[in-house]
mmCIF file of C-alpha atoms in Angstrom:
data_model
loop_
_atom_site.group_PDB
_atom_site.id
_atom_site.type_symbol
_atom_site.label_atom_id
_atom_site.label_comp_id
_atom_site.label_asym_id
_atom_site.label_seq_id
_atom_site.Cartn_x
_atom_site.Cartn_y
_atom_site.Cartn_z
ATOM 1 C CA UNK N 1 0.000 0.000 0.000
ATOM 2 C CA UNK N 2 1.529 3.825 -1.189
ATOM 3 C CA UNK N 3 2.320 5.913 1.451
ATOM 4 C CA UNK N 4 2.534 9.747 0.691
ATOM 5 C CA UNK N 5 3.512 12.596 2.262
ATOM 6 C CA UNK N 6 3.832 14.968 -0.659
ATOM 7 C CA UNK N 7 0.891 14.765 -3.965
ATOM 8 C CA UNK N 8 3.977 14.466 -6.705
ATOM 9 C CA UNK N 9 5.454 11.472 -5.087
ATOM 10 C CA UNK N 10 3.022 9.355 -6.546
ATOM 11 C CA UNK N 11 2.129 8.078 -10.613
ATOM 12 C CA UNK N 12 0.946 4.873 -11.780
ATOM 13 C CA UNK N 13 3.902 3.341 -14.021
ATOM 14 C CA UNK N 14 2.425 -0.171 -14.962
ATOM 15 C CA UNK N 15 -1.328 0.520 -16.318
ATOM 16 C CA UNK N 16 -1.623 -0.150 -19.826
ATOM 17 C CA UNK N 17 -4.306 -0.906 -22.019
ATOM 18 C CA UNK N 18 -4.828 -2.998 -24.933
ATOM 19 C CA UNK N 19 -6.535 -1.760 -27.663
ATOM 20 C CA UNK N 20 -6.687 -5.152 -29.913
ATOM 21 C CA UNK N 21 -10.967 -5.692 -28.680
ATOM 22 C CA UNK N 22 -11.696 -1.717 -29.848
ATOM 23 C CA UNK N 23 -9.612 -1.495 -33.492
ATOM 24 C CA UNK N 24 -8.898 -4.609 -34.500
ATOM 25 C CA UNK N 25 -4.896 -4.403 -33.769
ATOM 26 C CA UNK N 26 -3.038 -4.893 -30.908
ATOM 27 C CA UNK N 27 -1.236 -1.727 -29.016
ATOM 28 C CA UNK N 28 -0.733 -1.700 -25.793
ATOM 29 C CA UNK N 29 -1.797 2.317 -24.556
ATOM 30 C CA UNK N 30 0.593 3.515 -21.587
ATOM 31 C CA UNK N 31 -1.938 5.241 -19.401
ATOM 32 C CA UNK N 32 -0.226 8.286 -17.721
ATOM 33 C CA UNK N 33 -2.839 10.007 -16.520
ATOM 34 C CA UNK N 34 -3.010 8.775 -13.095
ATOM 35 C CA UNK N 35 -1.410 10.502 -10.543
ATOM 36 C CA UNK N 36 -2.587 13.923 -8.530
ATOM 37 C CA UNK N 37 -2.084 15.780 -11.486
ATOM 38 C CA UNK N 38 -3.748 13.169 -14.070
ATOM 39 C CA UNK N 39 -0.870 13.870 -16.565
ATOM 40 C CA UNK N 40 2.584 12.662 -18.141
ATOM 41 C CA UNK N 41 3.955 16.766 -17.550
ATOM 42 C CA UNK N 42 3.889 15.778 -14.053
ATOM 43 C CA UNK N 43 7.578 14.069 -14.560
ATOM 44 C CA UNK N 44 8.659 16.730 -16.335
ATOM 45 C CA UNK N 45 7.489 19.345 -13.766
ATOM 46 C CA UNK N 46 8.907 17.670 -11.060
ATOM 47 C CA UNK N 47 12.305 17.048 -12.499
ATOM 48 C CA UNK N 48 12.769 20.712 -13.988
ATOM 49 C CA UNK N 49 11.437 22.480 -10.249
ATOM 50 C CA UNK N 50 14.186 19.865 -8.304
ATOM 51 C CA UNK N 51 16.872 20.449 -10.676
ATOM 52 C CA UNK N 52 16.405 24.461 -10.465
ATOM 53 C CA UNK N 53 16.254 23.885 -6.641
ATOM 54 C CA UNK N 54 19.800 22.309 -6.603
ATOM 55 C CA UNK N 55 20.964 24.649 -9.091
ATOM 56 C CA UNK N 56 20.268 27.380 -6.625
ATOM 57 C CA UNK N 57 18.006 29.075 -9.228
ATOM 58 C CA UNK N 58 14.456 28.439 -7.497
ATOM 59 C CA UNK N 59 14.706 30.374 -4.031
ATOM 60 C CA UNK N 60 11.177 30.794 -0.848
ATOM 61 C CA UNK N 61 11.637 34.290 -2.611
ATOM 62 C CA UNK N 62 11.025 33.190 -5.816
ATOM 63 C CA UNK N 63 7.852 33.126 -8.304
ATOM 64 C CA UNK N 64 7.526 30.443 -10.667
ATOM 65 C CA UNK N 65 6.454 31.385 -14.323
ATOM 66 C CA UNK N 66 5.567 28.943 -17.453
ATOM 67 C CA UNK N 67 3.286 28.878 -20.627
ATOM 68 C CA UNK N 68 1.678 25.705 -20.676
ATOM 69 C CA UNK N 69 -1.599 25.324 -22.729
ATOM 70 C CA UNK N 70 -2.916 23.410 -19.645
ATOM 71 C CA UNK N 71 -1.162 20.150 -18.437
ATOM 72 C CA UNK N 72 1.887 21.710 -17.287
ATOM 73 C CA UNK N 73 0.439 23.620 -15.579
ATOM 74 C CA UNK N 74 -1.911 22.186 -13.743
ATOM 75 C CA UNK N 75 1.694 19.545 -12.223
ATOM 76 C CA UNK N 76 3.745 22.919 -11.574
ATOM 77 C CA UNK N 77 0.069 24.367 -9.708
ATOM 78 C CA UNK N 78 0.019 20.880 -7.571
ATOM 79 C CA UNK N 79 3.561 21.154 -6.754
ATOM 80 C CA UNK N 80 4.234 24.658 -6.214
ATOM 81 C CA UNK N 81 0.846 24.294 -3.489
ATOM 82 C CA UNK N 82 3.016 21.675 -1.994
ATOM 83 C CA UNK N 83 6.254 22.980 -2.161
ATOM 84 C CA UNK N 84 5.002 26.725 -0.707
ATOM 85 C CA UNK N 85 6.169 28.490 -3.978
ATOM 86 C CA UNK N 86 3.709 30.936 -5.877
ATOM 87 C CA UNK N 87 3.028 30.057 -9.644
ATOM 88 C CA UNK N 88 1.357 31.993 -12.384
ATOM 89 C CA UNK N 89 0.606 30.114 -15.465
ATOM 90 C CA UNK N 90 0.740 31.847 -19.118
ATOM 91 C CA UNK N 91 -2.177 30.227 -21.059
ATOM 92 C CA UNK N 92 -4.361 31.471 -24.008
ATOM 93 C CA UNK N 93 -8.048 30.937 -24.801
ATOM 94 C CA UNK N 94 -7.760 27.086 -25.648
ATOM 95 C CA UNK N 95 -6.867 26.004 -22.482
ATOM 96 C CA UNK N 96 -9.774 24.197 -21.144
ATOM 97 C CA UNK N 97 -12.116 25.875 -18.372
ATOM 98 C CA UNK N 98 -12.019 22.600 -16.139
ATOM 99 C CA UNK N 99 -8.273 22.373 -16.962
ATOM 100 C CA UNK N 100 -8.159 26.737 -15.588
ATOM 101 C CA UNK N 101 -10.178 26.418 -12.502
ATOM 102 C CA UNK N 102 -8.094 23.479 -10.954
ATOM 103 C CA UNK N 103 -5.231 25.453 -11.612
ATOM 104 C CA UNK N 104 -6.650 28.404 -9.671
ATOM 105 C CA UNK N 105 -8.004 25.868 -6.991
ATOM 106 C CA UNK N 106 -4.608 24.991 -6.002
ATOM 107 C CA UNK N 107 -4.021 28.759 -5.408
ATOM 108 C CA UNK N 108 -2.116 29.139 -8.742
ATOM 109 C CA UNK N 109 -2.735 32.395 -10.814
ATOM 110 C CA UNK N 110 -3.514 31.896 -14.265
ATOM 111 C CA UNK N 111 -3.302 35.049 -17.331
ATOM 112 C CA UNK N 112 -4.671 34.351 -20.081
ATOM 113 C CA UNK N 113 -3.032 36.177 -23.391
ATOM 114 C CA UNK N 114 -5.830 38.222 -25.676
ATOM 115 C CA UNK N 115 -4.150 37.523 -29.364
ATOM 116 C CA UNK N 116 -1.336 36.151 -31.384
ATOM 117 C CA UNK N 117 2.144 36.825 -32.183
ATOM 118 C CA UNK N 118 2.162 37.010 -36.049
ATOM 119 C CA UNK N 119 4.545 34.482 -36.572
ATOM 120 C CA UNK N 120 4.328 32.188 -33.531
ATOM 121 C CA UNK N 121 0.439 32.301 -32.868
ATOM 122 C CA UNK N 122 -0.862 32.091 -29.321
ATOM 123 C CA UNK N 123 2.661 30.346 -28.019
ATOM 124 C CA UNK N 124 4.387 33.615 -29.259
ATOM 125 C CA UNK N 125 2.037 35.459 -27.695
ATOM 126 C CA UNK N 126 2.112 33.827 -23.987
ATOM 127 C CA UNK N 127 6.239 33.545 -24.930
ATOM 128 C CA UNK N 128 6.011 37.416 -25.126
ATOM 129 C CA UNK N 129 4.551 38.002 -22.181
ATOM 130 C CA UNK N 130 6.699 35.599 -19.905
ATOM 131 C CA UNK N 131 10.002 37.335 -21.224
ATOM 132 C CA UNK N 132 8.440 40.981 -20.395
ATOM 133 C CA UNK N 133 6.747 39.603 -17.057
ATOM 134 C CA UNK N 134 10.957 38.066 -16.174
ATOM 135 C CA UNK N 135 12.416 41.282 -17.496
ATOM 136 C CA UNK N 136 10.233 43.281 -15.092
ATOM 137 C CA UNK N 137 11.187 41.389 -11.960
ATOM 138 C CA UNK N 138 13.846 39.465 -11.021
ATOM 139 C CA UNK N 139 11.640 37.462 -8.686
ATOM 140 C CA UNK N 140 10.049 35.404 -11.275
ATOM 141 C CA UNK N 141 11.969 31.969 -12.327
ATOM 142 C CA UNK N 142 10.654 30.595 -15.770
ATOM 143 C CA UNK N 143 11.462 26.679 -15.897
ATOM 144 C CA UNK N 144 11.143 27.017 -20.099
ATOM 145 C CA UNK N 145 9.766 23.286 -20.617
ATOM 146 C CA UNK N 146 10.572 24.205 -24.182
ATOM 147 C CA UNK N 147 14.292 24.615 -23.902
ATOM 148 C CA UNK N 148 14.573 23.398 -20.322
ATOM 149 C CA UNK N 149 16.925 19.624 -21.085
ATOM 150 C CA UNK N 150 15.145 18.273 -17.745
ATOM 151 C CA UNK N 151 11.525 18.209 -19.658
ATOM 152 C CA UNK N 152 13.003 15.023 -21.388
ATOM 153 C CA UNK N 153 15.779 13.892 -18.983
ATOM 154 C CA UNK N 154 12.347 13.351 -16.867
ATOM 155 C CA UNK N 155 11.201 11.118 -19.766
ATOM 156 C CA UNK N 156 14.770 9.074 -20.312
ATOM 157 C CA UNK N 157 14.716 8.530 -16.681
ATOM 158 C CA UNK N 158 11.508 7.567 -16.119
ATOM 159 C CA UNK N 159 9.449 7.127 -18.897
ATOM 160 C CA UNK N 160 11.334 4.752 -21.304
ATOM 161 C CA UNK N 161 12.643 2.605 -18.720
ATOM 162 C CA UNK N 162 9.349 1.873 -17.331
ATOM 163 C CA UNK N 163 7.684 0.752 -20.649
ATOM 164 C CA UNK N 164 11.461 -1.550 -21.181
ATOM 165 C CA UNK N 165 10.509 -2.980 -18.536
ATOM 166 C CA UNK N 166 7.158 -4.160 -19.136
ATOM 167 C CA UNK N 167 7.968 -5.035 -22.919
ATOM 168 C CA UNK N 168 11.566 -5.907 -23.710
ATOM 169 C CA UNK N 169 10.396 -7.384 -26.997
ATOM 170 C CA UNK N 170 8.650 -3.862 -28.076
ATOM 171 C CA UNK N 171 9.744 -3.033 -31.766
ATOM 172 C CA UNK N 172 7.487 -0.072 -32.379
ATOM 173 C CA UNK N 173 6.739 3.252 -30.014
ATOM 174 C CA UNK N 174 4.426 5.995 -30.353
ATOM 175 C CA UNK N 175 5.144 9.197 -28.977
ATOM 176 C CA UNK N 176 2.917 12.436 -29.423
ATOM 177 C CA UNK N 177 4.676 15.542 -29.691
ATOM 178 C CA UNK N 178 4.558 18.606 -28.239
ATOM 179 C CA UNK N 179 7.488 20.461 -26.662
ATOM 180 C CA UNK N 180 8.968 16.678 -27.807
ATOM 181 C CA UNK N 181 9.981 16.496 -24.231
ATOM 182 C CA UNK N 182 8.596 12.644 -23.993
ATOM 183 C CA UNK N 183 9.663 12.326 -27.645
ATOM 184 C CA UNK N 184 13.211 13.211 -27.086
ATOM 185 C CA UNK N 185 13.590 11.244 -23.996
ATOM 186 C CA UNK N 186 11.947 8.162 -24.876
ATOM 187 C CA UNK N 187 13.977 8.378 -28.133
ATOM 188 C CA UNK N 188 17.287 8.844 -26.780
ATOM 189 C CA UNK N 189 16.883 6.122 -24.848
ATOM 190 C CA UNK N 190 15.746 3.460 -26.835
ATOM 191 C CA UNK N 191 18.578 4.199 -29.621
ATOM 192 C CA UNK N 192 20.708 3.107 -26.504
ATOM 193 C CA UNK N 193 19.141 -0.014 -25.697
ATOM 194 C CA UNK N 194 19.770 -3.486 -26.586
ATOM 195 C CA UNK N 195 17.785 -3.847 -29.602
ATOM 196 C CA UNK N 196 16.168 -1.024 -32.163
ATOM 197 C CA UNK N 197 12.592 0.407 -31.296
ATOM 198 C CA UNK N 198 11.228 2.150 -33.867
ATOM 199 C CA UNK N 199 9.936 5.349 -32.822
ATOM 200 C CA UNK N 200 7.411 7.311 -34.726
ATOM 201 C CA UNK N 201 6.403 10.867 -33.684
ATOM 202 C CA UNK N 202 2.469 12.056 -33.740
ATOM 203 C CA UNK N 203 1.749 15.996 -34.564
ATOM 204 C CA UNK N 204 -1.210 17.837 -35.446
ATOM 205 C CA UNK N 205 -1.964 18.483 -38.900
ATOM 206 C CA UNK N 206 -1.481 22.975 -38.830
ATOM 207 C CA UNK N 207 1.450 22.401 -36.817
ATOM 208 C CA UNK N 208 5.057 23.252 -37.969
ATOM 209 C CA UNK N 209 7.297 21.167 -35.149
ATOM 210 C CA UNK N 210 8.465 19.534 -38.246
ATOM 211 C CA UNK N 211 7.884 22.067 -40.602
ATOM 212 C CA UNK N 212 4.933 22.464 -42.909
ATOM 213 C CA UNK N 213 2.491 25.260 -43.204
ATOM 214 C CA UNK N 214 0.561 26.206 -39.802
ATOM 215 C CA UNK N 215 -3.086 25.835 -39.494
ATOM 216 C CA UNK N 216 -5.876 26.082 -37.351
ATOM 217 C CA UNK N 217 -5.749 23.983 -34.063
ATOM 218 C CA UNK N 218 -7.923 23.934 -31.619
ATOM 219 C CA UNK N 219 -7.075 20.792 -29.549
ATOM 220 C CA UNK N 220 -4.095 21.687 -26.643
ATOM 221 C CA UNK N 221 -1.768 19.292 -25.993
ATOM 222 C CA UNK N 222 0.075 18.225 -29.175
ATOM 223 C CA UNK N 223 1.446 20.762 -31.857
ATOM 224 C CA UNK N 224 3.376 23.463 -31.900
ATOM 225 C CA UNK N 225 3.505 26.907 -33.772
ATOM 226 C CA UNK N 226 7.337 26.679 -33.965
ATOM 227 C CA UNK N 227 9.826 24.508 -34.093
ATOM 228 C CA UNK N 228 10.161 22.918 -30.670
ATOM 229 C CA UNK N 229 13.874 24.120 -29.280
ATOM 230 C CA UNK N 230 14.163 20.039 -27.799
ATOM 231 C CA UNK N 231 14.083 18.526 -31.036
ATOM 232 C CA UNK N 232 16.731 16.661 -32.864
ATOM 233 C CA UNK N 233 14.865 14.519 -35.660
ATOM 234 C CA UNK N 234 17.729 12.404 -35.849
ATOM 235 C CA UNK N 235 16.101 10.843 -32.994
ATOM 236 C CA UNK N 236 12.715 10.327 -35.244
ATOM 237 C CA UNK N 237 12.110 7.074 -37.432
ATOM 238 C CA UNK N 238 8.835 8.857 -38.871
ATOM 239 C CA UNK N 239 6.357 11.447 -38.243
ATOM 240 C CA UNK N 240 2.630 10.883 -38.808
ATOM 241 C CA UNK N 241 0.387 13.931 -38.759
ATOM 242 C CA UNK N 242 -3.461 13.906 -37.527
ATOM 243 C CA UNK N 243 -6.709 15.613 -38.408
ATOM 244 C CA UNK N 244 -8.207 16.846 -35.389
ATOM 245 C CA UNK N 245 -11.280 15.365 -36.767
ATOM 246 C CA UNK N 246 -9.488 11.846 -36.818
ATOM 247 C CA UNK N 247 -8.587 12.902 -33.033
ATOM 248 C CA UNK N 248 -12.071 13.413 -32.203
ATOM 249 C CA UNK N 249 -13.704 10.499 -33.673
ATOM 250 C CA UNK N 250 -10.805 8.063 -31.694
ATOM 251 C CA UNK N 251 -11.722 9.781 -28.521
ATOM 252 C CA UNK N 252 -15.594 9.212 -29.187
ATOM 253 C CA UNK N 253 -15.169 5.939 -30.135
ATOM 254 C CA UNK N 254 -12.964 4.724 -26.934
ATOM 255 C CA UNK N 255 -15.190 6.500 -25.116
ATOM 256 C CA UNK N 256 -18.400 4.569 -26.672
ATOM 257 C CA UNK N 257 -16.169 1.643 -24.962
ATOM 258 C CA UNK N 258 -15.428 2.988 -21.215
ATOM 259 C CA UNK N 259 -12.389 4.474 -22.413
ATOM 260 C CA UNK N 260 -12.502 8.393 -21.697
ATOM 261 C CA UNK N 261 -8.844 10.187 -22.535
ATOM 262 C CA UNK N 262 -7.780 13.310 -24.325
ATOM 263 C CA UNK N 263 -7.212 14.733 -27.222
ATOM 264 C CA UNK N 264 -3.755 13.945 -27.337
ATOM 265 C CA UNK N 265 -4.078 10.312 -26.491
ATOM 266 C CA UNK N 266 -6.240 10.638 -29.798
ATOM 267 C CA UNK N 267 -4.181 12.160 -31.962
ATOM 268 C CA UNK N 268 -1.329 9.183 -30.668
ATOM 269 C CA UNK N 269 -4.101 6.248 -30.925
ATOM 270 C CA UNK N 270 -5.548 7.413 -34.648
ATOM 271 C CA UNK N 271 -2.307 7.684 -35.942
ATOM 272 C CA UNK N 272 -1.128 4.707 -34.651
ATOM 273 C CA UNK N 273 -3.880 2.251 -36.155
ATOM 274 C CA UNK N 274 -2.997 4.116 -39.658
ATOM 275 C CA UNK N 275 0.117 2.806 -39.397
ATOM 276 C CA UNK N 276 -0.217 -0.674 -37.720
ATOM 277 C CA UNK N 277 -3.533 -0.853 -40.330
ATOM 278 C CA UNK N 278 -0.330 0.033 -43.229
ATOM 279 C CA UNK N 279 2.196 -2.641 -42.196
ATOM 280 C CA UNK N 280 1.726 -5.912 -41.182
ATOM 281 C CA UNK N 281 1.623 -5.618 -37.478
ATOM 282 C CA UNK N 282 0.831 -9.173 -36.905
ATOM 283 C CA UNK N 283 4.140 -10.027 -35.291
ATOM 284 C CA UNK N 284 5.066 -6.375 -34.040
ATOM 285 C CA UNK N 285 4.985 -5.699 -30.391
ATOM 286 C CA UNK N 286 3.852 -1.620 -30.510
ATOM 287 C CA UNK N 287 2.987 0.524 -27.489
ATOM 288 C CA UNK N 288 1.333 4.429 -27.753
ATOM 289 C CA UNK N 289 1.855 6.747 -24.617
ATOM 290 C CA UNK N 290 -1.353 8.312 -23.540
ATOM 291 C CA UNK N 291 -0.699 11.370 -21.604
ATOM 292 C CA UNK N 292 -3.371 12.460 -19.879
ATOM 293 C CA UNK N 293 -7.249 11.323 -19.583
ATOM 294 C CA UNK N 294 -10.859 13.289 -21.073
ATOM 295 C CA UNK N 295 -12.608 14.197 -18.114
ATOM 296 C CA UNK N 296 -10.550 17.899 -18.774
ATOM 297 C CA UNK N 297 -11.870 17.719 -22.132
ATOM 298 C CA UNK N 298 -15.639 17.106 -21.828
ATOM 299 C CA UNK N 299 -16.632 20.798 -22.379
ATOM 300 C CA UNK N 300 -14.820 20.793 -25.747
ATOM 301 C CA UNK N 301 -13.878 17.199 -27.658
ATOM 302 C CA UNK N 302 -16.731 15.641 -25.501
ATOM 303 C CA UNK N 303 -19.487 18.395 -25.782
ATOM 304 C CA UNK N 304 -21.983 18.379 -28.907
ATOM 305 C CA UNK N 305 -22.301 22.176 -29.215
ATOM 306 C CA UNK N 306 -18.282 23.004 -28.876
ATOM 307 C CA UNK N 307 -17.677 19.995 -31.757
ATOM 308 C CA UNK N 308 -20.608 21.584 -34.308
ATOM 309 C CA UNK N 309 -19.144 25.142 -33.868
ATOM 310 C CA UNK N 310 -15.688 24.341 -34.846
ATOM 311 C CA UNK N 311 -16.097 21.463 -37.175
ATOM 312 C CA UNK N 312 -19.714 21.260 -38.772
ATOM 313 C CA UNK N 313 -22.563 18.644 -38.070
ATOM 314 C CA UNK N 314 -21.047 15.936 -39.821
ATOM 315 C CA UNK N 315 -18.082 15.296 -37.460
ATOM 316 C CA UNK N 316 -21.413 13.675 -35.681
ATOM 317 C CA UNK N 317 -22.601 11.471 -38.292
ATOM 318 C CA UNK N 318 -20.024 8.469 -37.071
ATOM 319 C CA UNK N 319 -21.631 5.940 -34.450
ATOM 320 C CA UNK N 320 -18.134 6.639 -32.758
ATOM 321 C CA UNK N 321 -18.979 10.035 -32.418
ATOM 322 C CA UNK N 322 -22.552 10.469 -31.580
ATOM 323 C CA UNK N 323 -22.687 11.093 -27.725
ATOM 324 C CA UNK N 324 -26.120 10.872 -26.483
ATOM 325 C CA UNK N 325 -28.210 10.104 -30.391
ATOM 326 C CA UNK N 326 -30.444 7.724 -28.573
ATOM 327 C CA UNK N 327 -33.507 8.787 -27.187
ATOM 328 C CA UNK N 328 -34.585 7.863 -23.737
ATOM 329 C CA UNK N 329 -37.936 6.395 -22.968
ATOM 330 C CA UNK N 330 -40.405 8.828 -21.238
ATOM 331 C CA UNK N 331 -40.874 8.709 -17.711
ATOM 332 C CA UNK N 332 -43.497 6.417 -15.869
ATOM 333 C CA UNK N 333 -46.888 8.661 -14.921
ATOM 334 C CA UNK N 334 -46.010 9.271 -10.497
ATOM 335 C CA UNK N 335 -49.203 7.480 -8.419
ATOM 336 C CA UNK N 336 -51.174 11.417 -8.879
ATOM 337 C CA UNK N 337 -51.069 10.347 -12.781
ATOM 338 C CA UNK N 338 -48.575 13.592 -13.598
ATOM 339 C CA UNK N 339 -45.538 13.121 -15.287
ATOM 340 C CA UNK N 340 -42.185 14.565 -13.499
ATOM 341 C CA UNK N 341 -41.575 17.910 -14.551
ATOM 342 C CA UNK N 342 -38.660 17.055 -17.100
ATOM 343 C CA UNK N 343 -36.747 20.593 -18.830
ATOM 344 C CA UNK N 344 -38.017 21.387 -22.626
ATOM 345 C CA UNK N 345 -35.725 20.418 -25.215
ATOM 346 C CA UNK N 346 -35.197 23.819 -26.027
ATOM 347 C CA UNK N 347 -33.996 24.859 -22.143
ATOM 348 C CA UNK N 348 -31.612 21.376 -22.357
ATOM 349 C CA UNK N 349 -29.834 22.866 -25.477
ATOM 350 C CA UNK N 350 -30.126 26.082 -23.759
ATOM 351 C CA UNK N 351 -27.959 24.807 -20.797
ATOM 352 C CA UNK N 352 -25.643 22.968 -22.928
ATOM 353 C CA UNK N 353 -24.556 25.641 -24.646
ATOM 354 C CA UNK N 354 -24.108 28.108 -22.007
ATOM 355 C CA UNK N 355 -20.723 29.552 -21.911
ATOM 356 C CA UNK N 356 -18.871 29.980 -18.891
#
């Protein structure tokens, strides 16, 4: 039985899932989304707050800074409660509402930038304003998960070892990427091992972490708006980029099963059936990293209004997608013959599409 004194001291290393019953191939989905800050980022928080600690950078005096477009910052909000240290956190309007109030629960302040850089979107944006916030004040200590070698030292440490482990046979790896800090860490440390894993990188179709033109992307998580500082694509066997609409429709559809993650664990899983669905994956042993779960995602990805809005009325159509199509039955007459008062259709899509 676990034992803890501090929130960060615990993650589940061992849960994995296998996805063989849902798409037809076998992958075995590394489930990192539970500990006390239900993501992946919490390794890489924790290792990039000790290491400034014993660098003598992160003082009681000091006030930790990042941009995160959620995750992130929700680990350095849980740890900075725990540690005594204040912490604002640099977001932009994509950042879920669920994902902005915990932050703000642990006692974490949260700004979120108005517009976008011109050539770095919302990141350069929230980048801006964390290099005029540390010009202004000496106080403030920016970890930069972007540049910051920790944010994958966490991941070669940690991450990589624990799915070795569990699968010394594995040939094939999945790794979303974002700041590439799992990417780069996971990578490096399988082209040490005993025998080659081939590692193949997930992004978001509209973002330019390996170059391409940007687009619209709505999902936070995975992507980037520039090239990610961490990355060396020597590292990289392949990159496969995702439709958000593919992302959404393999989040609905594990869902339709009990399986409720986010929209990065999408993005990872619908790429990686492409490619298992591409090659003969009979005798390949293949594992996907899912960062984080959906219940931080259920007033975007998982709500019907938020979906229709962004991507049209046919990103329904899909049994996989179709949250709530059936119809309940009505409700038995009470003993006085009246029916309970039940809310109009009208007032139910009223409430659902309240904004917050």
């Amino acid at each position: 039985m676990p034992v803890i004194s501090v929130p960060y001291a615990f993650n589940e290393e061992e849960l994995y899932v296998d996805l063989r019953s849902i798409f037809g191939h076998s992958l075995f989905l590394k489930c990192e989304g539970f500990n006390f800050a239900g993501s992946i980022k919490l390794k890489a928080a924790t290792e990039m707050v000790e290491t400034a600690e014993r660098d003598g950078v992160l003082t009681p005096d000091s006030i930790l800074v990042e941009s995160s477009s959620g995750n992130l910052g929700v680990a350095l909000s849980m740890i900075a409660a725990s540690k005594g240290y204040r912490f604002l956190c640099v977001t932009d309007s994509r950042c879920n509402l669920s994902t902005r109030l915990m932050m703000e629960a642990l006692g974490s302040q949260v700004h979120i930038v108005a517009g976008q850089e011109a050539y770095g979107g919302y990141l350069g944006a929230r980048l801006d304003y964390v290099r005029a916030l540390c010009a202004s004040d000496d106080r403030y200590v920016w970890l930069s998960q972007y540049t910051n070698p920790s944010n994958w030292k966490a991941h070669y440490g940690k991450t990589a070892p624990e799915i070795a482990r569990q699968f010394p046979g594995l040939d094939v790896l999945f790794v979303g990427a974002g700041t590439t800090g799992t990417l780069m860490g996971c990578a490096r440390y399988f082209r040490e091992w005993h025998r080659p894993v081939r590692i193949i990188a997930l992004d978001s179709v509209g973002s330019v972490a390996f170059g391409g033109a940007p687009g619209r992307r709505m999902i936070p998580g995975l992507g980037m708006s520039i090239r990610p500082p961490l990355l060396d694509e020597s590292y990289v066997d392949e990159v496969i980029r995702v439709e958000e609409a593919d992302t959404i429709r393999t989040c609905h559809r594990l869902a339709r099963h009990g399986f409720l993650f986010g929209g990065s664990t999408g993005t990872v899983v619908s790429g990686a059936m492409g490619w298992l669905t591409q090659h003969d994956a009979r005798e390949i042993t293949a594992v996907a990293i899912a960062p984080d779960l959906g219940d931080r995602y259920l007033d975007t990805i998982y709500q019907a209004n938020w979906l229709q809005d962004l991507y049209g009325e046919a990103i329904l159509n899909s049994d996989e997608v179709s949250a709530g199509s059936w119809t309940p039955s009505p409700a038995p007459p009470t003993r006085s013959g009246r029916r309970p008062d039940l809310q109009t259709g009208d007032r139910r899509r009223q409430l659902q599409g309240r904004k917050t």
